[in-house]
Amino acid sequence: MKNGFTTTILHSDLEAPIEHNSVLKPMHTAVAFGYPDARDLAKVFKGEQPGYAYGRQGNPTTAALESKISKMEDGVATVCFTTGMAAIAGTFVALLRGGDHVVSSSFLFGNTNSLFGTMSQFGCDISYVDATRVENVEKALRPDTKMVFVETIANPRTQVADLARIGELCARRGLIYFVDNTMTSPYLFQPKQVQASLVINSLTKYIGGHGNTLGGAVTDTGLYDWKSYPNIYDNYKNTDPAKWGIVQIRKKGLRDAGATLVAESAHRLAMGAETLALRMDKAAGNALQLARFLAAHPKVTRVYYPGLEDHPQHRLAGELFRNYGALMSIELAEGLDCFDFLNKLKLVISSSHLGDNRTLAIPVAHTIYWEMGPGRRAEMGIADSLIRLSIGIEDTDDLIADFRQALA
Ligand SMILES: *Cc1c(COP(=O)(O)O)cnc(C)c1O
C-alpha cells in the first residue's frame, strides 16, 4: 500500500475501468455470466482464465470488496463470505481433516467456541490455551498440529494474544497461523506483520460499521508455504503454489458450503470500509475517555480496556496496535444489579453486536456467553456481572453524561 489507508480504499475500485465512468463499483446482481466463445467458459471453469462462473463462487461487486480487503491487510488474496462465522467455518472445513490438531486461544468469540466444539465432533482435536503467553501455545503443540488460532483482542475481557511470538513459533514449526482481526480491524493492526498466514475479519463489525449488513472475509497474507501443507487436494495443485490455500478455501469452503456474500451486502460493506479509519479513531478516542471515567468511578470495580495502564497487556497493545480499540468490559460494585444499570442508560443500547456506530452494552454471561455454561465462562474470566461495552462514535460528552446519570 503506497498511499495512506483511507486514500487506498477510496481509489481502489478505479484501478480497473468501471462502466459509464462510475467512480465506484456498482452492484452486479447477476448469478450467471455468459461467454460469446464457449471455450472461454471452459477456461474460466478450469482456472486458466479469470472470470466469473456462477454467482455462488463470487461476483464482480464482491470481488471489488475482496480486492480492498486484500489491500487493507497487505495480503495476496481474499475470499468473502456471508458472515464472519461462515469465513471461519469455511476455512476450517477447507483446510482441516479428521485427525488434525489445532491449538486455539481459550479466549474466544462465543460462536467460534461453539463451532470448534462441532469441529471436534468431526474428528478435529482442538486444545485451548491461554494465548497471552507463547509458552502455553508451544507446550500444546503435537506432531499432528496443523494450525494455531487466536483473536487479536479477545472478546469480552480484552486479553491481547502474544501475537508476535506466536507468529515466530508458527513460522519455525511450519504451522498455519490463523488470526481473527475483527476486534482491531486492519486499520489498527495488520496480522501479516506478526507473520499470520491467514486473517479473518467479521465485516459485520468495524469494517461495515453501520450495523446493516453481515459479512466475513479470509485473507491469505502470502507468508505461508502451501507446498508444505499436506491437506491440499491434488486438483488444486495445477496453479501457482502461492494460490493453493486460497483456491481451496474458495472451492471447498465457499463454493461447496455456499455461504456467499451477495452483491448488495458487498456494496454496503464497501461503503462502510471507506470511513473505517475515521470511525475507529473517533470510537477509540471515546473509549479511552470513557474507560478513564469509569475506572475512577466508585460504583465501578473493574474496567478491562487495553488502553488503561493497569491492563496486563497495555504495553504490548501500545506496541502492536495503532490505538487501543473501542471494546471494553466492566464490573459494577458489589450489590449493584447489571440489569438495573443497563435499563438506566438512555443513549446506550442493550444489544449484542459490536463495532457499530452506536454504543452497545450487553451482560455477556446471561446472553452471548450463556450457552457455553459456567465452567467454560470461568476459564475465560467471565463473571456473571460482566458488562461488555462496544463504544460508538457519539459525541464524547453525551456518552460520558449517559454513564454518569445511570451510575448516579
Ligand atoms: C462477530 C465476530 C465474529 C463472527 O462474525 P459474524 O459476522 O457475526 O458471523 C467472529 N469473531 C469475532 C471476534 C467477532 O467479534
Tab-separated table of C-alpha atoms and ligand atoms in Angstrom:
chain	number	residue	atom	x	y	z
A	1	MET	CA	0.000	0.000	0.000
A	2	LYS	CA	1.761	3.182	-1.213
A	3	ASN	CA	-0.906	5.704	-0.331
A	4	GLY	CA	-2.376	6.005	3.154
A	5	PHE	CA	-5.058	3.660	4.430
A	6	THR	CA	-8.150	5.697	3.523
A	7	THR	CA	-6.811	7.020	0.189
A	8	THR	CA	-6.108	3.455	-0.882
A	9	ILE	CA	-9.641	2.262	-0.083
A	10	LEU	CA	-11.299	5.270	-1.753
A	11	HIS	CA	-9.407	4.778	-5.013
A	12	SER	CA	-9.269	1.000	-5.125
A	13	ASP	CA	-12.265	0.497	-7.468
A	14	LEU	CA	-10.799	2.919	-10.027
A	15	GLU	CA	-7.740	0.761	-10.663
A	16	ALA	CA	-9.780	-1.011	-13.344
A	17	PRO	CA	-12.186	0.740	-15.727
A	18	ILE	CA	-15.775	0.890	-14.419
A	19	GLU	CA	-18.868	1.037	-16.632
A	20	HIS	CA	-20.140	4.541	-17.595
A	21	ASN	CA	-17.178	6.210	-15.796
A	22	SER	CA	-18.789	5.423	-12.470
A	23	VAL	CA	-16.406	6.268	-9.608
A	24	LEU	CA	-17.297	3.213	-7.539
A	25	LYS	CA	-18.102	-0.380	-8.277
A	26	PRO	CA	-21.839	-0.852	-8.904
A	27	MET	CA	-23.947	-3.759	-7.696
A	28	HIS	CA	-23.730	-6.663	-10.107
A	29	THR	CA	-26.597	-8.896	-9.137
A	30	ALA	CA	-26.330	-11.426	-11.985
A	31	VAL	CA	-25.943	-15.051	-10.958
A	32	ALA	CA	-24.974	-16.291	-14.430
A	33	PHE	CA	-22.197	-14.998	-16.672
A	34	GLY	CA	-22.425	-15.610	-20.418
A	35	TYR	CA	-19.478	-16.134	-22.774
A	36	PRO	CA	-19.727	-15.488	-26.555
A	37	ASP	CA	-16.982	-18.082	-27.076
A	38	ALA	CA	-17.904	-21.208	-25.117
A	39	ARG	CA	-14.209	-22.093	-24.936
A	40	ASP	CA	-13.717	-19.117	-22.618
A	41	LEU	CA	-16.392	-20.527	-20.310
A	42	ALA	CA	-14.428	-23.768	-20.119
A	43	LYS	CA	-11.205	-21.874	-19.400
A	44	VAL	CA	-12.872	-19.962	-16.542
A	45	PHE	CA	-14.048	-23.236	-15.022
A	46	LYS	CA	-10.546	-24.702	-15.275
A	47	GLY	CA	-8.990	-21.628	-13.675
A	48	GLU	CA	-6.989	-20.930	-16.847
A	49	GLN	CA	-8.644	-17.543	-17.410
A	50	PRO	CA	-10.013	-15.005	-14.921
A	51	GLY	CA	-13.782	-14.537	-14.955
A	52	TYR	CA	-16.999	-15.490	-13.211
A	53	ALA	CA	-18.635	-18.884	-13.478
A	54	TYR	CA	-21.665	-18.904	-11.196
A	55	GLY	CA	-22.762	-16.441	-8.521
A	56	ARG	CA	-22.135	-18.796	-5.617
A	57	GLN	CA	-18.370	-18.598	-6.236
A	58	GLY	CA	-18.270	-14.825	-6.446
A	59	ASN	CA	-19.432	-11.774	-8.387
A	60	PRO	CA	-17.728	-8.562	-9.564
A	61	THR	CA	-19.054	-6.409	-6.690
A	62	THR	CA	-17.845	-8.839	-4.048
A	63	ALA	CA	-14.547	-9.171	-5.927
A	64	ALA	CA	-14.058	-5.384	-5.670
A	65	LEU	CA	-14.560	-5.641	-1.907
A	66	GLU	CA	-12.161	-8.598	-1.724
A	67	SER	CA	-9.543	-6.564	-3.510
A	68	LYS	CA	-9.987	-3.714	-0.987
A	69	ILE	CA	-9.658	-6.057	1.965
A	70	SER	CA	-6.514	-7.593	0.487
A	71	LYS	CA	-5.028	-4.097	0.284
A	72	MET	CA	-6.108	-3.231	3.842
A	73	GLU	CA	-4.494	-6.429	5.139
A	74	ASP	CA	-1.498	-6.220	2.761
A	75	GLY	CA	-2.481	-9.722	1.662
A	76	VAL	CA	-2.323	-11.504	-1.691
A	77	ALA	CA	-5.952	-12.667	-1.951
A	78	THR	CA	-9.245	-12.556	-0.042
A	79	VAL	CA	-12.427	-14.632	-0.123
A	80	CYS	CA	-15.609	-13.038	1.243
A	81	PHE	CA	-18.390	-14.971	2.946
A	82	THR	CA	-21.878	-14.093	4.065
A	83	THR	CA	-20.799	-13.748	7.737
A	84	GLY	CA	-17.646	-13.832	9.839
A	85	MET	CA	-18.665	-17.237	11.178
A	86	ALA	CA	-19.017	-18.565	7.630
A	87	ALA	CA	-15.486	-17.342	6.921
A	88	ILE	CA	-14.074	-19.175	9.946
A	89	ALA	CA	-16.135	-22.319	9.345
A	90	GLY	CA	-15.371	-22.310	5.610
A	91	THR	CA	-11.639	-22.032	6.235
A	92	PHE	CA	-11.691	-24.834	8.808
A	93	VAL	CA	-13.692	-27.149	6.548
A	94	ALA	CA	-11.451	-26.353	3.581
A	95	LEU	CA	-8.098	-26.845	5.283
A	96	LEU	CA	-8.551	-29.397	8.065
A	97	ARG	CA	-9.284	-33.129	8.054
A	98	GLY	CA	-10.377	-35.570	10.708
A	99	GLY	CA	-7.421	-36.385	12.960
A	100	ASP	CA	-5.834	-32.930	12.637
A	101	HIS	CA	-4.962	-30.992	15.764
A	102	VAL	CA	-5.479	-27.242	16.288
A	103	VAL	CA	-4.220	-25.076	19.144
A	104	SER	CA	-6.630	-22.244	19.888
A	105	SER	CA	-6.674	-19.377	22.308
A	106	SER	CA	-9.181	-20.178	25.028
A	107	PHE	CA	-10.363	-16.548	24.899
A	108	LEU	CA	-12.783	-16.748	22.013
A	109	PHE	CA	-15.847	-15.198	20.461
A	110	GLY	CA	-18.754	-17.345	21.726
A	111	ASN	CA	-19.855	-18.770	18.376
A	112	THR	CA	-16.272	-19.568	17.382
A	113	ASN	CA	-16.046	-21.529	20.617
A	114	SER	CA	-19.279	-23.330	19.693
A	115	LEU	CA	-18.067	-24.043	16.127
A	116	PHE	CA	-14.838	-25.543	17.456
A	117	GLY	CA	-16.964	-27.891	19.560
A	118	THR	CA	-18.725	-29.024	16.377
A	119	MET	CA	-15.396	-29.444	14.552
A	120	SER	CA	-14.251	-31.768	17.312
A	121	GLN	CA	-17.311	-33.966	16.556
A	122	PHE	CA	-15.825	-34.379	13.063
A	123	GLY	CA	-12.522	-35.578	14.486
A	124	CYS	CA	-10.512	-32.343	14.712
A	125	ASP	CA	-8.882	-32.170	18.089
A	126	ILE	CA	-8.730	-28.638	19.496
A	127	SER	CA	-6.610	-27.661	22.509
A	128	TYR	CA	-7.391	-24.406	24.296
A	129	VAL	CA	-4.576	-22.403	25.884
A	130	ASP	CA	-4.015	-19.015	27.477
A	131	ALA	CA	-2.578	-17.384	24.340
A	132	THR	CA	-1.286	-14.319	26.151
A	133	ARG	CA	1.920	-16.341	26.600
A	134	VAL	CA	3.605	-18.145	23.701
A	135	GLU	CA	4.950	-20.797	26.109
A	136	ASN	CA	1.393	-22.147	26.562
A	137	VAL	CA	0.932	-22.450	22.819
A	138	GLU	CA	4.280	-24.186	22.367
A	139	LYS	CA	3.549	-26.716	25.126
A	140	ALA	CA	0.276	-27.712	23.429
A	141	LEU	CA	1.859	-28.424	20.014
A	142	ARG	CA	1.904	-32.024	18.765
A	143	PRO	CA	3.223	-33.755	15.636
A	144	ASP	CA	-0.309	-33.649	14.148
A	145	THR	CA	-0.853	-29.917	14.874
A	146	LYS	CA	-1.780	-28.074	11.677
A	147	MET	CA	-2.933	-24.660	12.830
A	148	VAL	CA	-2.862	-22.100	15.638
A	149	PHE	CA	-5.921	-19.838	16.026
A	150	VAL	CA	-6.019	-16.596	18.031
A	151	GLU	CA	-8.020	-13.374	18.264
A	152	THR	CA	-6.068	-10.099	18.431
A	153	ILE	CA	-8.019	-8.502	21.293
A	154	ALA	CA	-10.285	-11.169	22.764
A	155	ASN	CA	-13.978	-10.901	23.460
A	156	PRO	CA	-15.107	-9.834	26.091
A	157	ARG	CA	-12.218	-9.458	28.581
A	158	THR	CA	-9.840	-7.820	26.064
A	159	GLN	CA	-6.864	-10.124	26.547
A	160	VAL	CA	-4.223	-9.432	23.889
A	161	ALA	CA	-2.611	-12.564	22.449
A	162	ASP	CA	1.186	-12.884	22.397
A	163	LEU	CA	0.823	-12.202	18.694
A	164	ALA	CA	4.398	-11.671	17.513
A	165	ARG	CA	5.963	-14.540	19.434
A	166	ILE	CA	3.213	-16.966	18.396
A	167	GLY	CA	3.930	-15.865	14.814
A	168	GLU	CA	7.612	-16.735	15.222
A	169	LEU	CA	6.693	-20.104	16.695
A	170	CYS	CA	4.308	-20.943	13.836
A	171	ALA	CA	6.867	-19.897	11.229
A	172	ARG	CA	9.524	-22.078	12.877
A	173	ARG	CA	7.181	-25.106	13.014
A	174	GLY	CA	5.537	-24.641	9.593
A	175	LEU	CA	2.058	-24.176	11.105
A	176	ILE	CA	-0.824	-22.184	9.668
A	177	TYR	CA	-1.228	-19.103	11.863
A	178	PHE	CA	-4.899	-18.063	11.639
A	179	VAL	CA	-5.648	-14.689	13.250
A	180	ASP	CA	-9.103	-13.207	13.893
A	181	ASN	CA	-8.544	-9.465	13.376
A	182	THR	CA	-12.183	-8.441	13.899
A	183	MET	CA	-11.646	-6.506	17.118
A	184	THR	CA	-8.716	-4.480	15.819
A	185	SER	CA	-9.633	-4.334	12.112
A	186	PRO	CA	-6.890	-3.844	9.545
A	187	TYR	CA	-6.819	-0.140	10.392
A	188	LEU	CA	-5.422	-0.782	13.878
A	189	PHE	CA	-3.371	-3.847	13.049
A	190	GLN	CA	-2.191	-5.967	10.141
A	191	PRO	CA	-1.616	-9.528	11.424
A	192	LYS	CA	0.767	-10.057	8.497
A	193	GLN	CA	3.284	-8.006	10.493
A	194	VAL	CA	3.389	-10.795	13.094
A	195	GLN	CA	3.650	-13.456	10.360
A	196	ALA	CA	-0.009	-14.514	10.231
A	197	SER	CA	-0.762	-16.920	7.370
A	198	LEU	CA	-4.496	-16.242	7.202
A	199	VAL	CA	-6.531	-13.353	8.604
A	200	ILE	CA	-10.265	-13.425	9.201
A	201	ASN	CA	-12.360	-10.288	9.638
A	202	SER	CA	-16.028	-10.175	10.516
A	203	LEU	CA	-17.027	-7.393	8.123
A	204	THR	CA	-20.265	-7.062	10.091
A	205	LYS	CA	-18.347	-5.213	12.789
A	206	TYR	CA	-15.963	-2.263	12.274
A	207	ILE	CA	-15.437	-2.574	8.511
A	208	GLY	CA	-19.184	-2.396	7.785
A	209	GLY	CA	-19.718	-0.249	10.850
A	210	HIS	CA	-23.352	0.671	10.333
A	211	GLY	CA	-24.988	-2.493	11.632
A	212	ASN	CA	-26.946	-3.022	8.417
A	213	THR	CA	-25.127	-5.939	6.774
A	214	LEU	CA	-23.461	-9.187	7.769
A	215	GLY	CA	-20.235	-10.276	6.088
A	216	GLY	CA	-16.912	-12.011	6.611
A	217	ALA	CA	-13.571	-12.342	4.849
A	218	VAL	CA	-10.486	-14.540	4.895
A	219	THR	CA	-7.248	-13.076	3.580
A	220	ASP	CA	-4.123	-15.005	2.626
A	221	THR	CA	-1.105	-12.888	3.613
A	222	GLY	CA	1.157	-14.800	1.228
A	223	LEU	CA	3.551	-15.820	4.002
A	224	TYR	CA	2.577	-19.487	4.333
A	225	ASP	CA	4.237	-22.038	2.051
A	226	TRP	CA	1.280	-24.101	0.803
A	227	LYS	CA	3.652	-26.550	-0.915
A	228	SER	CA	4.467	-27.941	2.505
A	229	TYR	CA	0.806	-28.312	3.583
A	230	PRO	CA	-0.378	-31.926	3.389
A	231	ASN	CA	-4.133	-31.219	3.066
A	232	ILE	CA	-4.141	-29.561	-0.377
A	233	TYR	CA	-6.170	-31.636	-2.847
A	234	ASP	CA	-4.301	-32.715	-5.989
A	235	ASN	CA	-6.705	-30.992	-8.377
A	236	TYR	CA	-5.876	-27.573	-6.852
A	237	LYS	CA	-2.153	-28.097	-7.392
A	238	ASN	CA	-2.297	-27.157	-11.079
A	239	THR	CA	-1.944	-23.434	-10.249
A	240	ASP	CA	0.796	-21.265	-8.738
A	241	PRO	CA	1.529	-22.798	-5.280
A	242	ALA	CA	1.022	-19.339	-3.707
A	243	LYS	CA	-2.705	-19.715	-4.583
A	244	TRP	CA	-3.276	-23.276	-3.395
A	245	GLY	CA	-4.605	-22.306	0.014
A	246	ILE	CA	-6.973	-19.550	-1.117
A	247	VAL	CA	-8.223	-21.578	-4.119
A	248	GLN	CA	-9.055	-24.477	-1.809
A	249	ILE	CA	-10.835	-22.076	0.585
A	250	ARG	CA	-12.882	-20.640	-2.308
A	251	LYS	CA	-13.777	-24.075	-3.724
A	252	LYS	CA	-14.250	-26.202	-0.611
A	253	GLY	CA	-15.122	-23.518	1.911
A	254	LEU	CA	-17.225	-21.085	-0.147
A	255	ARG	CA	-18.498	-22.931	-3.247
A	256	ASP	CA	-19.414	-26.210	-1.576
A	257	ALA	CA	-20.903	-24.798	1.627
A	258	GLY	CA	-22.490	-21.894	-0.251
A	259	ALA	CA	-22.283	-19.051	2.274
A	260	THR	CA	-21.783	-16.493	-0.493
A	261	LEU	CA	-21.730	-12.745	0.120
A	262	VAL	CA	-24.293	-11.222	-2.242
A	263	ALA	CA	-23.596	-8.041	-4.218
A	264	GLU	CA	-25.964	-5.837	-2.195
A	265	SER	CA	-24.138	-6.705	1.029
A	266	ALA	CA	-20.713	-6.333	-0.575
A	267	HIS	CA	-21.709	-2.866	-1.760
A	268	ARG	CA	-22.808	-1.723	1.699
A	269	LEU	CA	-19.684	-3.155	3.307
A	270	ALA	CA	-17.509	-1.380	0.739
A	271	MET	CA	-19.243	1.907	1.642
A	272	GLY	CA	-18.520	1.212	5.300
A	273	ALA	CA	-14.867	0.482	4.576
A	274	GLU	CA	-14.408	3.971	3.134
A	275	THR	CA	-14.804	5.542	6.591
A	276	LEU	CA	-13.277	2.761	8.713
A	277	ALA	CA	-10.275	4.854	9.784
A	278	LEU	CA	-12.357	7.919	10.707
A	279	ARG	CA	-14.859	5.888	12.704
A	280	MET	CA	-12.254	3.828	14.534
A	281	ASP	CA	-10.242	6.873	15.557
A	282	LYS	CA	-13.387	8.508	16.959
A	283	ALA	CA	-14.672	5.341	18.675
A	284	ALA	CA	-11.273	4.569	20.222
A	285	GLY	CA	-10.955	8.166	21.447
A	286	ASN	CA	-14.390	7.873	23.056
A	287	ALA	CA	-13.450	4.504	24.549
A	288	LEU	CA	-10.273	5.785	26.182
A	289	GLN	CA	-12.029	8.769	27.780
A	290	LEU	CA	-14.941	6.634	28.941
A	291	ALA	CA	-12.616	3.928	30.315
A	292	ARG	CA	-10.792	6.561	32.391
A	293	PHE	CA	-14.087	7.984	33.634
A	294	LEU	CA	-15.426	4.542	34.593
A	295	ALA	CA	-12.144	3.422	36.201
A	296	ALA	CA	-12.286	6.456	38.503
A	297	HIS	CA	-15.970	5.930	39.376
A	298	PRO	CA	-16.630	4.435	42.865
A	299	LYS	CA	-19.510	2.279	41.607
A	300	VAL	CA	-17.346	0.521	39.003
A	301	THR	CA	-14.895	-2.038	40.389
A	302	ARG	CA	-13.204	-3.246	37.203
A	303	VAL	CA	-12.616	-1.830	33.748
A	304	TYR	CA	-10.978	-4.134	31.223
A	305	TYR	CA	-9.585	-1.997	28.419
A	306	PRO	CA	-6.138	-2.314	26.821
A	307	GLY	CA	-5.722	1.469	26.856
A	308	LEU	CA	-5.635	1.616	30.672
A	309	GLU	CA	-2.205	1.383	32.311
A	310	ASP	CA	-3.294	-1.454	34.623
A	311	HIS	CA	-4.325	-3.745	31.747
A	312	PRO	CA	-1.921	-6.745	31.721
A	313	GLN	CA	-1.100	-6.276	28.019
A	314	HIS	CA	-1.222	-2.460	27.957
A	315	ARG	CA	2.368	-2.106	26.719
A	316	LEU	CA	2.057	-4.887	24.163
A	317	ALA	CA	-1.163	-3.379	22.780
A	318	GLY	CA	0.578	0.002	22.520
A	319	GLU	CA	3.434	-1.531	20.541
A	320	LEU	CA	1.236	-3.566	18.193
A	321	PHE	CA	-1.884	-1.509	17.529
A	322	ARG	CA	-2.498	1.980	16.140
A	323	ASN	CA	-4.783	2.650	19.106
A	324	TYR	CA	-6.478	0.555	21.804
A	325	GLY	CA	-9.751	-0.111	20.032
A	326	ALA	CA	-13.301	0.513	21.159
A	327	LEU	CA	-14.274	-2.585	23.122
A	328	MET	CA	-14.189	-2.808	26.920
A	329	SER	CA	-15.842	-4.713	29.729
A	330	ILE	CA	-16.770	-3.534	33.199
A	331	GLU	CA	-17.876	-4.949	36.526
A	332	LEU	CA	-20.050	-2.923	38.849
A	333	ALA	CA	-19.550	-2.598	42.603
A	334	GLU	CA	-20.885	-5.365	44.859
A	335	GLY	CA	-24.668	-5.197	45.260
A	336	LEU	CA	-25.377	-3.310	42.025
A	337	ASP	CA	-27.527	-5.184	39.537
A	338	CYS	CA	-26.194	-5.146	35.981
A	339	PHE	CA	-29.713	-5.252	34.501
A	340	ASP	CA	-30.875	-2.253	36.573
A	341	PHE	CA	-27.813	-0.346	35.411
A	342	LEU	CA	-28.378	-1.193	31.737
A	343	ASN	CA	-32.005	-0.141	31.978
A	344	LYS	CA	-30.951	3.264	33.296
A	345	LEU	CA	-28.767	4.024	30.280
A	346	LYS	CA	-30.685	6.286	27.873
A	347	LEU	CA	-28.408	6.546	24.839
A	348	VAL	CA	-26.514	3.313	25.174
A	349	ILE	CA	-28.483	0.417	23.716
A	350	SER	CA	-28.734	-3.018	25.377
A	351	SER	CA	-27.864	-5.149	22.399
A	352	SER	CA	-25.499	-7.795	21.124
A	353	HIS	CA	-23.244	-6.877	18.178
A	354	LEU	CA	-20.134	-4.720	18.332
A	355	GLY	CA	-18.225	-2.334	16.120
A	356	ASP	CA	-21.376	-0.327	15.452
A	357	ASN	CA	-21.569	3.458	15.161
A	358	ARG	CA	-23.871	3.357	18.188
A	359	THR	CA	-22.623	2.418	21.653
A	360	LEU	CA	-23.950	-1.003	22.660
A	361	ALA	CA	-23.909	-2.779	26.035
A	362	ILE	CA	-24.598	-6.401	26.914
A	363	PRO	CA	-24.489	-8.556	30.076
A	364	VAL	CA	-22.443	-11.327	28.450
A	365	ALA	CA	-22.849	-14.209	30.937
A	366	HIS	CA	-26.635	-14.003	30.536
A	367	THR	CA	-26.670	-13.694	26.750
A	368	ILE	CA	-23.893	-14.384	24.254
A	369	TYR	CA	-21.808	-16.475	26.690
A	370	TRP	CA	-24.762	-18.188	28.345
A	371	GLU	CA	-24.881	-21.285	26.136
A	372	MET	CA	-21.287	-22.340	26.885
A	373	GLY	CA	-22.027	-22.860	30.582
A	374	PRO	CA	-20.360	-21.714	33.809
A	375	GLY	CA	-17.238	-23.907	33.501
A	376	ARG	CA	-16.095	-22.502	30.179
A	377	ARG	CA	-17.082	-18.979	31.304
A	378	ALA	CA	-14.840	-19.304	34.349
A	379	GLU	CA	-11.919	-20.355	32.107
A	380	MET	CA	-12.479	-17.220	30.046
A	381	GLY	CA	-12.660	-14.975	33.101
A	382	ILE	CA	-16.309	-14.032	32.567
A	383	ALA	CA	-18.070	-13.061	35.808
A	384	ASP	CA	-21.894	-13.148	35.998
A	385	SER	CA	-21.955	-9.372	36.384
A	386	LEU	CA	-19.606	-8.589	33.483
A	387	ILE	CA	-20.957	-5.994	31.028
A	388	ARG	CA	-19.383	-5.651	27.597
A	389	LEU	CA	-19.402	-2.222	26.001
A	390	SER	CA	-18.851	-1.592	22.324
A	391	ILE	CA	-18.175	2.101	22.087
A	392	GLY	CA	-19.555	4.022	19.131
A	393	ILE	CA	-18.951	7.416	17.555
A	394	GLU	CA	-21.407	9.517	19.563
A	395	ASP	CA	-20.235	12.884	20.861
A	396	THR	CA	-17.956	12.092	23.787
A	397	ASP	CA	-19.686	14.337	26.331
A	398	ASP	CA	-23.084	12.785	25.609
A	399	LEU	CA	-21.711	9.325	26.134
A	400	ILE	CA	-19.997	10.121	29.427
A	401	ALA	CA	-23.087	12.002	30.637
A	402	ASP	CA	-25.221	8.922	29.969
A	403	PHE	CA	-22.948	6.696	32.074
A	404	ARG	CA	-22.735	9.364	34.768
A	405	GLN	CA	-26.536	9.600	35.155
A	406	ALA	CA	-27.003	5.807	35.046
A	407	LEU	CA	-24.441	5.315	37.841
A	408	ALA	CA	-25.735	8.208	39.960
B	1	LIG	C1	-18.681	-11.110	15.475
B	1	LIG	C2	-17.414	-11.859	15.486
B	1	LIG	C3	-17.246	-12.993	14.676
B	1	LIG	C4	-18.360	-13.532	13.793
B	1	LIG	O1	-18.777	-12.610	12.832
B	1	LIG	P1	-20.285	-12.609	12.240
B	1	LIG	O2	-20.148	-11.682	11.080
B	1	LIG	O3	-21.197	-12.114	13.297
B	1	LIG	O4	-20.584	-14.009	11.835
B	1	LIG	C5	-16.050	-13.651	14.726
B	1	LIG	N1	-15.048	-13.226	15.525
B	1	LIG	C6	-15.167	-12.137	16.306
B	1	LIG	C7	-14.034	-11.738	17.167
B	1	LIG	C8	-16.359	-11.422	16.325
B	1	LIG	O5	-16.495	-10.364	17.128
